[in-house]
Amino acid sequence: VVLWLCLGCAWAAPLSPWCLSAQLRRPGDFVLGGLFPFGKDTLNLAARSEPTLLLCDRLFTDGLIWALAMRFAIEQINNSSWLLPGVTLGYDMCDTCFEPLVALQPSLLFLTRNGTRAIGVLCDYSEYQPRVTAVIGPHKSDLCLLTAKLFSSFLIPQVSYGASSEALSNTELYPSFYRTVPSDKNLVEAVVLLLNHFGWNWVATVASDDEYGRGAQELFLSMAGTNSICIAFEGLIPTELAEPDASKQLENTIKLINSTKVNVIVLFAHSVPAQALLQHSLAMGLGKKVWLGSEAWLLSDIATSVPNIQSVGTVLGFVMRTGTVPGFQEFVAELFSSVAQEEFCRHSRELSGLEDTEVLDTHCRQCGNVTLRDIWPMLGVTPVQPVHVAVYSVAHALHRALGCTSKGCPKTPVRSWQLLHFMNTLPFEVNGQSFRFDQSHGTNTGYKLILWAWRDGTVTYLPVGDYDQSLYVRTSQIQFHTPDKKEPTSECFRRCQPGQFRRIKGFNLCCYDCTDCSENTFWSSTDSTSCSPCPQHQWAPTRSTRCHDRAERFLSWDEPLAVALLTLVALTAALSCGAALLFLQHLQSPLVQLAGGARSLLALLWLLLQSLSCCLHVGRPSAALCPLQQLCYALCLNGCLSSLLPKALEITLVTEFPRCAPRLLRWVTHGRAWLVVAMSILTQVLLCWCHLHLGPDYLVADYESLPREVLLVCGTQSWAAFALLHGYNSCLAFVCFLCTFMVQTPGRRYNVARGITFATFIYFIIWIFFLVIFATLRTVLRAVTQICTILATTLGILGSYFVPKCYILVFRPDLNTRDYCQNLSEEQPEEDRQ
């Protein structure tokens, strides 16, 4: 009776002349519909002396085995005294031919009202009784996406034994769809964990251009991105190999994979597209790779039948963890032994005659040639437990819906939609193993990791690991294709060391070089594509993993440069003191009186204070100290220039304005000269007060000038206030310069004007360089610049005005006479008389 499944099959023209459409019906109290694949270019028959099938293709064999498994389960249930006692299950099996349109025809047949060929179009299907109570199958995801919409509209339970697409987990779109296999989401999670286990982060992924391949690849791409796995290439391969562009598309895929230089390829495809890809990779010399696959092609003898397939590399993949179905192989053997009996054939012809000839009526001419020898090798490979569990899930739901007891089941009608509640909520047991549909109506039984192991040209599926929420791999049992039998590397990048970040190279964001973190940046995490900058108050060396606190940088007292400058300050102060003492000793001498007398002592005192003001620029600056630096320098310099101003005015009045001199000289000589000095100093004091209110210097913490230290300097807040403060001294120096640079002194007389001229000229030269350097310098040398400017100005005035006079006082006292050092104001009346 079993092989009547083939004897009653049909050529399903005009859909496909090679598509076998088979139907087998057995009545019962409740009928289960079955959708199994038997055809579509799968039979390769040749004449032999014996009427046997030369090559029973895997696709045909699987479909036949699954159909036999459904019948075996139904017969077990019918013979059971505890599951559905007193109730008989029937079946109505049809061929899908792996074609959506072909699968649609029997699906519509299943939806017809029981006993008729019509489908009722109703608003309420609560009392509707279709031809079948539930549907087992089909196997492929794309077929289930089509049929599940039909059966969900009528709320007829549909339990697939092979559809794994994640799209079918949407219980809102497919409320009556169930499956006894894990979804692709679980498979992809296992693949990602395997890639991470071996450190493979540079892979290619190829999928068949169907619902299974596209869905699995999409899930893999989304999970790979969140697990630091980079995709070098993603592509689709055709499922219809007879199409004109199929071969060209496969060749392009191999070329693109070869250009990426990956060592790992993840392949989501069914057996025929997978076989074509593997065949082209060998023909085009792709080289040995690690191929990661799924049960859709790993267990298929179609893929292993490729010539020289051993040279493809290492083949790893996950297959469902399924148990055995006790007694199934014996059932198949007994069934095939009955084929030769006349009673079997007579009963088969009787059932064929009872079948409605208008429903899927044609005859399969080849199926009768199938023998036990043809399908026996596949009985231990083809997973039949999912079909077995699918039938039992419906039977257990019927058991609960009918309210069966150990004595029997009530003869009450049960609608298909009434089974859904019991299938959703309660677990069921099959052969001592418990099963339960989860929230997405699937059963996650876990996976086995298998390896293609070749022995004498024959493939053996060697278990090397397991996956059930977590991955366990027996790495020592895996012999890779590499010379040392160790796992190959598949990385676009190398692991960056601490203190290095990823620098993207090329157009692929997953390819990068490891680059050291620069100064003042640090490495924050292993996945960082840049180094994090240190906080402003910290620094970091090159290739650092942490930041360090900055040290304060300023011109400290113990620095060699500071010691050298302070030594020069001390010498300058000593020179000022020595000159002052010498002038004080010869205060009434003609030369000292010519130089200004007591006002010269005042000028030397201001120069002494000016040289000592350099100490304000050494040591840690503060907010209170910064404003004093410029004020002290400006005020001390003003005191010196103010002391020289009366002498310069006196000289210019006598030499340039002789007629006005008698009347104006009293304002710049003797006691009134002190009034000029006092007024000039008071003016500078007022300007210092304005400087404090307009924009005094302030403490600046400079974090940019030095890489490892914070530079503490006194910054200029307002350049206008700075110009106002020092501009007055420049005006005094300019007046003194104008009053003295053209003065001619009679022969054999001391030219006191030349000292003032050179002193002010040196001052201007120093300040030109000082302003340029001071405005641009932002390092600790800014304080050095100010000290050098102060010392240069002080030494310039001392050297040009006071040192020559000290030389005469010490070494040429013979020149310190009234004739040689006579004041111009005293000499002028005599010249007028002449």
Tab-separated table of C-alpha atoms in Angstrom, residues 634 637-639 641-642 645 676-688 722-735 763:
chain	number	residue	atom	x	y	z
A	634	ALA	CA	57.246	100.415	33.829
A	637	LEU	CA	62.058	102.660	33.994
A	638	ASN	CA	59.934	105.779	34.222
A	639	GLY	CA	61.813	106.871	37.328
A	641	LEU	CA	63.944	108.315	32.314
A	642	SER	CA	62.236	111.046	34.363
A	645	LEU	CA	64.486	114.272	31.231
A	676	VAL	CA	59.505	117.798	36.516
A	677	VAL	CA	60.703	114.407	37.797
A	678	ALA	CA	57.895	114.185	40.323
A	679	MET	CA	55.222	115.150	37.779
A	680	SER	CA	56.512	112.531	35.311
A	681	ILE	CA	56.555	109.790	37.933
A	682	LEU	CA	53.066	110.783	39.119
A	683	THR	CA	51.816	110.545	35.547
A	684	GLN	CA	53.214	107.013	35.295
A	685	VAL	CA	51.547	106.108	38.599
A	686	LEU	CA	48.198	107.236	37.182
A	687	LEU	CA	48.805	105.149	34.055
A	688	CYS	CA	49.603	102.152	36.252
A	722	PHE	CA	49.804	97.331	27.876
A	723	ALA	CA	50.471	100.030	25.267
A	724	LEU	CA	49.140	102.721	27.582
A	725	LEU	CA	51.398	101.556	30.387
A	726	HIS	CA	54.617	101.415	28.383
A	727	GLY	CA	53.774	104.060	25.809
A	728	TYR	CA	54.448	106.904	28.211
A	729	ASN	CA	57.998	105.652	28.843
A	730	SER	CA	58.536	105.421	25.101
A	731	CYS	CA	57.412	109.026	24.766
A	732	LEU	CA	59.859	110.132	27.470
A	733	ALA	CA	62.678	108.218	25.767
A	734	PHE	CA	61.747	109.711	22.404
A	735	VAL	CA	61.773	113.253	23.846
A	763	TYR	CA	66.122	101.278	24.752
